[in-house]
């Protein structure tokens, strides 16, 4: 029998509630979860902003999904729901795919089952994730004219076979391609879309996904798509349909992702891909060569466009070659560019001229397919030209600019980047307290297991522990705050071990000294360990030292950065309880190993972000100019957040037990070290194996 969701949300998770009846012995009451439900429900009903840290085990996804479902169904029941203006629609944004899968495959179906109401939820992906059947057919038919490399043709064949059996048509199910770049020739593209005039419209995977999105009540997206949409809305258009409220889970990553999408970047590869798609002179392949064979050289603009592709190739090589030369001869070691016009930008004018010639070609063809494809190339050429001008002339205010280079490849990889020094003002303008089209005040919830950087007790609503987050994200001063500790018994489930006798992590002998100590701790737990690093350099040094010793012990060693996919490393780790995984940045967060498989997390050094990273450097400079202390206001709280993420890998359930080992003596030798320990749940602390 279906149970109607009561108005009192607390009853849903009560011992005699519908979820308890459905889960049986697996159900447990969590007071922290009830507190979070109340806070989220308040924001969804009243609007405004809520900031909630919910420790591991609180069940935060249920704590925001239940109020979201109630809000949606209340709007439907009252007749106020209106998809056209977003009334009654909620967006949930996450950072990791794993959490999206949990929400869509487990949590949301359970809430739909017990609620009795009808609300729909869909996973939203960006348009470029979907194959265009029309573009795929065109690429296949013209493959001999378009693609210079046999591997390109093979990849098109792989996509064709997959397209005949796929049910969703998205990259998530596409087999690995030997030439991933061909996907750009077959992906759904706004500029190259015929809409209802398309012969494959009724079969179109993207259009089907779009219809599901526009009819859905609950949209699950990733942060990349959400902030890309938010950035587009500054220009007057967006990808997502209107919505009332947004819930940002894994919100500790918001500043980083928002910086990426409110910034600009252009890479050599990006330009090369556009130009080589248009014309490959050496092999006489590409779109313009296909046009030449079909229509002849008399087509207005065609020969001129081909000539300009070659000119643009030379301008591209000159530009990125000059950037490499400038960086090697005059640039700073971190790649930061602090003055405009360090190189001559001959490429932007050529790309604009190329776009003009392509417009002539487009205006002379009556083939709708070709006109749309040309429109896409025109838009890409103009966009790159504009972005390059902004980057080189440094016209985007309050931003930091830098060059990223990898010159060890046969063709150097070069990228010019800028990002806002502060995202707070942008989020304040475009996200917080925005009203819907009919005046409804929207709500924004930010939640994560790690948002607070100060010492506070569970249940604290003062907001003091969130000061760093407020400063960085420009949160409204009247935001609701709630800090909820974990229901797990950390005092009995976990231990914190600190090694104080090691040299400073920056000492030249650190790697030689730390490796034997890592092995000692691995022996004490018989493997089952994550060893977390802040740099691949140290990771490689330690892995080389450990390899023969772990081989002798028959402990499988899995090394991040060895060419194996992250997900595959994790699955291999889970299959053997004696495994040892050496991981860098991405293994500090978003990784769940429940049970005895992970019983030891070794943190090689406190995770301070390198101070000379361009964005970090610019942010600390800005704090200093305002009279602040960059270390205490930025570097330390950022490191504390990352440290909490690493610590959080250990205990993922009430049955988990183990130790976290810190091999950085600064946690006890420096006055600021206490901030790291204070930010953790209360656990027994052992310094050099002695209880303190």
XYZ file of C-alpha atoms in Angstrom, residues 215-641:
427
model
C 8.898 18.030 -17.973
C 10.779 16.973 -14.835
C 10.248 18.290 -11.330
C 13.675 17.412 -9.927
C 16.810 17.942 -12.011
C 20.074 16.253 -10.984
C 23.111 17.929 -12.572
C 26.839 18.203 -11.932
C 28.527 21.405 -10.783
C 30.234 21.842 -14.151
C 26.917 22.007 -15.991
C 25.257 24.132 -13.302
C 27.961 26.807 -13.270
C 28.340 26.706 -17.054
C 24.613 27.464 -17.222
C 24.964 30.208 -14.613
C 27.814 31.777 -16.605
C 25.737 31.631 -19.819
C 22.833 33.350 -18.100
C 25.042 36.428 -17.724
C 24.836 36.666 -21.524
C 21.055 36.332 -21.529
C 20.585 32.642 -22.279
C 20.992 29.330 -20.482
C 20.774 25.585 -20.857
C 18.676 24.607 -17.848
C 14.949 25.370 -17.755
C 13.676 27.776 -15.053
C 13.714 26.478 -11.472
C 12.761 27.698 -8.007
C 15.524 26.333 -5.803
C 18.970 24.781 -6.088
C 20.684 22.419 -3.655
C 24.470 22.319 -4.053
C 25.779 19.101 -2.521
C 29.552 18.588 -2.206
C 29.593 22.380 -1.924
C 33.220 22.454 -0.764
C 34.118 22.382 -4.494
C 31.926 25.335 -5.502
C 34.644 28.011 -5.552
C 36.937 25.910 -7.719
C 34.282 24.920 -10.269
C 32.724 28.384 -10.421
C 36.173 29.889 -11.069
C 36.602 27.604 -14.077
C 33.262 28.465 -15.640
C 33.298 32.194 -14.946
C 36.755 32.321 -16.533
C 38.103 31.960 -20.092
C 40.613 29.592 -21.660
C 41.935 28.851 -25.143
C 44.314 26.016 -25.959
C 46.445 25.288 -28.973
C 44.582 21.974 -29.324
C 41.236 23.780 -29.431
C 42.378 25.976 -32.333
C 44.114 23.100 -34.117
C 40.968 20.945 -33.906
C 38.848 23.638 -35.560
C 41.342 24.321 -38.359
C 42.134 20.666 -39.101
C 38.415 19.864 -39.170
C 37.973 22.515 -41.829
C 40.993 21.588 -43.964
C 44.002 19.283 -43.731
C 46.282 20.486 -46.528
C 48.772 17.608 -46.385
C 46.107 14.942 -46.923
C 43.559 17.215 -48.622
C 40.812 16.165 -46.226
C 38.234 18.091 -44.239
C 34.970 19.940 -44.619
C 36.226 22.601 -47.046
C 37.883 20.011 -49.315
C 34.569 18.146 -49.429
C 32.894 21.423 -50.437
C 35.551 22.026 -53.081
C 34.988 18.625 -54.683
C 31.229 19.040 -54.578
C 30.844 22.642 -55.765
C 34.153 23.627 -57.329
C 36.527 26.464 -56.549
C 34.169 29.094 -57.971
C 31.975 28.972 -54.870
C 32.144 32.479 -53.341
C 34.380 32.547 -50.280
C 35.464 28.900 -50.512
C 39.000 29.303 -51.844
C 39.471 32.340 -49.646
C 38.368 30.341 -46.590
C 40.805 27.547 -47.448
C 43.619 30.054 -47.835
C 42.724 31.602 -44.492
C 42.785 28.206 -42.766
C 46.443 27.892 -43.813
C 47.169 31.456 -42.698
C 45.434 30.724 -39.391
C 47.582 27.584 -38.946
C 50.729 29.700 -39.287
C 49.314 32.369 -36.978
C 48.410 29.677 -34.445
C 51.922 28.216 -34.465
C 53.411 31.694 -34.197
C 51.144 32.709 -31.329
C 51.560 29.601 -29.189
C 55.248 29.398 -30.118
C 55.684 32.985 -28.909
C 53.831 32.125 -25.700
C 56.206 29.199 -25.082
C 59.209 31.394 -25.860
C 57.983 34.205 -23.627
C 57.323 31.816 -20.776
C 60.739 30.147 -21.094
C 62.685 33.388 -21.421
C 60.748 36.048 -19.522
C 57.895 34.310 -17.742
C 57.561 33.398 -14.104
C 57.954 29.775 -13.036
C 54.267 29.506 -12.144
C 53.147 30.719 -15.583
C 51.359 33.799 -14.304
C 51.069 36.656 -16.802
C 50.812 40.047 -15.127
C 50.846 42.393 -18.097
C 48.802 42.516 -21.308
C 50.010 42.000 -24.869
C 53.066 39.865 -24.098
C 52.768 38.449 -27.626
C 51.409 39.726 -30.925
C 47.925 38.388 -31.576
C 47.792 37.776 -35.321
C 45.418 34.840 -34.874
C 42.211 36.627 -33.778
C 41.989 38.861 -36.889
C 42.601 35.853 -39.153
C 39.909 33.815 -37.395
C 37.470 36.696 -37.815
C 38.297 36.876 -41.522
C 37.891 33.102 -41.747
C 34.444 33.405 -40.142
C 33.494 36.065 -42.743
C 34.569 33.792 -45.617
C 32.664 30.862 -44.133
C 29.569 33.077 -44.014
C 29.933 33.638 -47.787
C 30.156 29.879 -48.331
C 27.132 29.338 -46.102
C 25.061 31.943 -47.947
C 25.746 30.228 -51.260
C 24.696 26.720 -50.302
C 21.102 25.522 -50.283
C 21.888 22.334 -48.357
C 20.458 22.748 -44.826
C 22.963 20.293 -43.350
C 25.900 22.204 -44.764
C 24.497 25.585 -43.736
C 24.116 24.437 -40.147
C 27.555 22.872 -40.004
C 29.065 26.070 -41.371
C 27.172 28.074 -38.742
C 28.839 25.935 -36.083
C 32.322 26.578 -37.521
C 31.607 30.301 -37.818
C 30.545 30.490 -34.188
C 33.603 28.548 -32.993
C 35.991 30.743 -34.986
C 34.399 33.932 -33.652
C 34.330 32.630 -30.067
C 37.996 31.644 -30.110
C 38.954 34.984 -31.677
C 37.086 36.915 -28.999
C 38.438 34.789 -26.145
C 42.033 35.157 -27.371
C 41.678 38.924 -27.601
C 40.343 39.082 -24.036
C 43.119 36.819 -22.750
C 46.020 38.570 -24.452
C 44.783 42.113 -23.885
C 43.629 41.153 -20.350
C 40.293 42.916 -20.671
C 38.462 40.850 -18.046
C 38.690 42.840 -14.835
C 39.441 41.387 -11.395
C 40.923 38.267 -12.952
C 44.266 36.481 -12.898
C 45.915 35.286 -16.138
C 48.371 32.460 -16.703
C 49.940 30.085 -19.220
C 49.759 26.304 -18.806
C 52.416 24.349 -20.719
C 53.389 20.731 -21.240
C 56.374 20.776 -23.594
C 57.437 17.142 -23.189
C 54.968 16.048 -25.874
C 55.830 15.904 -29.586
C 53.467 18.811 -30.117
C 53.610 21.101 -27.037
C 50.352 21.508 -25.152
C 49.780 25.171 -24.434
C 46.785 26.880 -22.883
C 46.087 30.512 -22.009
C 43.735 30.888 -19.032
C 42.074 33.542 -16.912
C 39.823 33.166 -13.879
C 38.124 35.582 -11.480
C 40.138 36.224 -8.325
C 36.891 36.210 -6.353
C 33.734 34.314 -7.319
C 31.753 35.723 -4.373
C 30.560 38.891 -6.156
C 29.547 36.850 -9.214
C 27.612 34.320 -7.143
C 25.995 37.109 -5.159
C 24.780 38.725 -8.371
C 23.716 35.641 -10.301
C 22.783 32.990 -7.724
C 21.776 34.060 -4.223
C 18.322 35.478 -3.554
C 17.317 35.533 -7.190
C 13.585 35.809 -7.780
C 11.668 33.652 -10.233
C 9.822 35.188 -13.172
C 6.676 35.546 -11.074
C 8.524 37.061 -8.114
C 9.037 33.913 -6.005
C 12.226 34.246 -3.988
C 14.485 31.312 -4.818
C 16.362 29.281 -2.243
C 19.972 28.062 -2.314
C 21.245 25.260 -0.076
C 24.987 24.550 0.198
C 25.848 21.313 1.969
C 28.796 18.965 2.381
C 30.537 16.882 5.016
C 33.302 19.526 4.986
C 32.371 23.205 4.939
C 33.389 24.475 8.380
C 36.995 25.337 9.157
C 36.604 26.508 12.740
C 36.075 24.558 15.943
C 32.399 24.132 16.782
C 30.021 21.684 18.404
C 27.373 19.730 16.535
C 24.140 21.686 16.312
C 25.894 25.063 16.253
C 23.911 27.630 14.276
C 26.100 30.674 14.990
C 27.882 30.487 11.651
C 31.304 31.302 13.147
C 32.801 28.033 11.904
C 31.776 28.947 8.333
C 33.509 32.334 8.171
C 35.968 31.156 5.511
C 33.138 29.880 3.318
C 31.196 33.141 3.680
C 34.294 35.138 2.743
C 35.132 33.017 -0.289
C 31.622 32.558 -1.722
C 30.117 35.941 -0.866
C 27.240 34.329 1.029
C 24.480 36.640 2.301
C 24.940 37.634 5.944
C 21.424 36.436 6.796
C 22.077 32.888 5.561
C 20.878 30.080 7.816
C 23.812 28.003 9.102
C 23.893 24.602 10.747
C 26.829 22.419 11.732
C 25.925 18.759 12.280
C 28.443 16.240 13.543
C 28.573 12.615 12.495
C 26.474 10.001 14.341
C 29.429 7.606 14.153
C 31.367 6.734 17.323
C 34.736 8.075 16.220
C 36.197 7.722 19.714
C 35.915 3.941 19.403
C 35.983 3.489 15.639
C 39.025 5.587 14.696
C 42.483 6.631 15.844
C 44.709 9.507 14.736
C 48.432 8.674 14.620
C 50.997 11.438 14.203
C 54.708 11.000 13.441
C 56.615 13.924 14.965
C 60.180 12.711 14.400
C 60.239 13.086 10.616
C 61.976 16.060 8.992
C 59.914 18.890 7.559
C 58.103 17.736 4.381
C 60.128 20.269 2.362
C 63.438 18.751 3.514
C 65.447 16.968 0.810
C 65.596 13.776 2.924
C 61.855 13.648 3.570
C 61.070 11.058 0.874
C 63.858 8.754 2.093
C 62.695 9.037 5.700
C 58.959 8.806 5.114
C 58.957 5.685 2.917
C 60.107 3.204 5.641
C 57.592 4.701 8.069
C 54.785 4.229 5.536
C 55.810 0.580 5.205
C 55.775 0.210 8.996
C 52.195 1.465 9.200
C 51.169 -0.720 6.264
C 52.530 -3.738 8.110
C 50.600 -2.797 11.241
C 47.265 -2.986 9.401
C 48.340 -5.627 6.847
C 47.570 -3.318 3.961
C 44.019 -2.151 3.370
C 45.366 1.380 3.033
C 45.121 4.615 1.119
C 48.359 6.611 1.048
C 47.416 10.187 0.138
C 49.872 12.629 -1.465
C 49.775 16.289 -2.397
C 52.194 15.862 -5.327
C 52.849 13.196 -7.935
C 56.585 13.729 -7.521
C 56.595 12.421 -3.955
C 54.053 9.744 -4.892
C 56.379 8.365 -7.579
C 59.429 8.437 -5.273
C 57.601 6.562 -2.512
C 56.031 4.051 -4.914
C 59.455 3.159 -6.339
C 60.807 2.581 -2.828
C 57.767 0.572 -1.669
C 57.380 -1.617 -4.757
C 59.820 -4.445 -3.907
C 58.794 -4.537 -0.234
C 55.080 -4.767 -0.995
C 55.771 -7.406 -3.644
C 57.555 -9.506 -0.989
C 54.500 -9.186 1.267
C 52.074 -9.992 -1.562
C 50.327 -6.657 -1.023
C 49.004 -5.341 -4.353
C 50.214 -1.773 -4.919
C 47.970 0.487 -7.017
C 49.478 3.752 -8.208
C 47.482 6.815 -9.233
C 48.898 8.295 -12.433
C 50.205 4.981 -13.759
C 47.862 5.058 -16.746
C 45.027 3.100 -15.132
C 41.675 4.861 -14.809
C 40.802 6.146 -11.331
C 37.590 4.093 -11.189
C 39.460 0.938 -12.187
C 42.083 1.526 -9.480
C 39.327 1.851 -6.895
C 37.508 -1.302 -7.998
C 40.771 -3.275 -7.978
C 41.501 -1.972 -4.475
C 38.110 -3.165 -3.229
C 38.662 -6.694 -4.538
C 41.687 -7.392 -2.312
C 41.572 -6.421 1.409
C 45.391 -6.275 1.534
C 45.702 -3.713 -1.276
C 47.614 -0.452 -0.948
C 46.540 2.496 -3.091
C 48.826 5.499 -3.554
C 46.670 8.422 -4.620
C 46.957 12.151 -5.283
C 44.387 14.946 -5.322
C 41.200 13.198 -6.539
C 41.500 10.366 -3.995
C 41.209 12.805 -1.087
C 37.473 13.180 -1.716
C 34.428 11.490 -3.243
C 35.776 7.956 -2.679
C 33.800 5.429 -0.628
C 35.197 2.102 0.595
C 32.799 0.715 3.187
C 33.868 -2.177 5.402
C 37.170 -3.789 6.271
C 38.753 -3.095 2.884
C 39.988 0.347 4.025
C 41.328 0.434 7.575
C 44.300 2.755 7.201
C 44.498 6.240 5.639
C 48.044 7.633 5.541
C 48.366 11.382 4.890
C 51.922 12.114 3.817
C 51.754 15.881 4.301
C 49.239 18.543 5.266
C 47.408 19.551 2.078
C 48.431 23.187 1.703
C 47.892 24.411 -1.840
C 51.205 25.527 -3.390
C 51.286 29.290 -2.694
C 52.691 30.132 -6.129
C 49.756 28.724 -8.102
C 48.553 31.772 -10.072
C 45.028 31.813 -8.693
C 46.174 31.135 -5.116
C 48.876 33.781 -5.419
C 46.414 36.387 -6.697
C 43.925 35.606 -3.947
C 46.537 35.900 -1.214
C 47.767 39.184 -2.718
C 44.254 40.546 -2.623
C 43.816 39.561 1.025
C 47.128 41.238 1.864
C 46.096 44.432 0.038
C 42.965 44.565 2.160
C 45.090 44.364 5.299
C 44.364 40.714 6.011
C 46.564 37.718 6.765
C 46.681 35.415 3.702
C 47.853 32.381 5.665
C 45.198 32.448 8.386
C 42.420 33.711 6.106
C 43.050 31.524 3.061
C 45.891 28.994 3.052
C 45.174 27.424 6.446
C 41.367 27.073 6.146
C 41.708 25.672 2.605
C 44.168 23.068 3.901
C 41.891 22.224 6.836
C 38.985 21.550 4.458
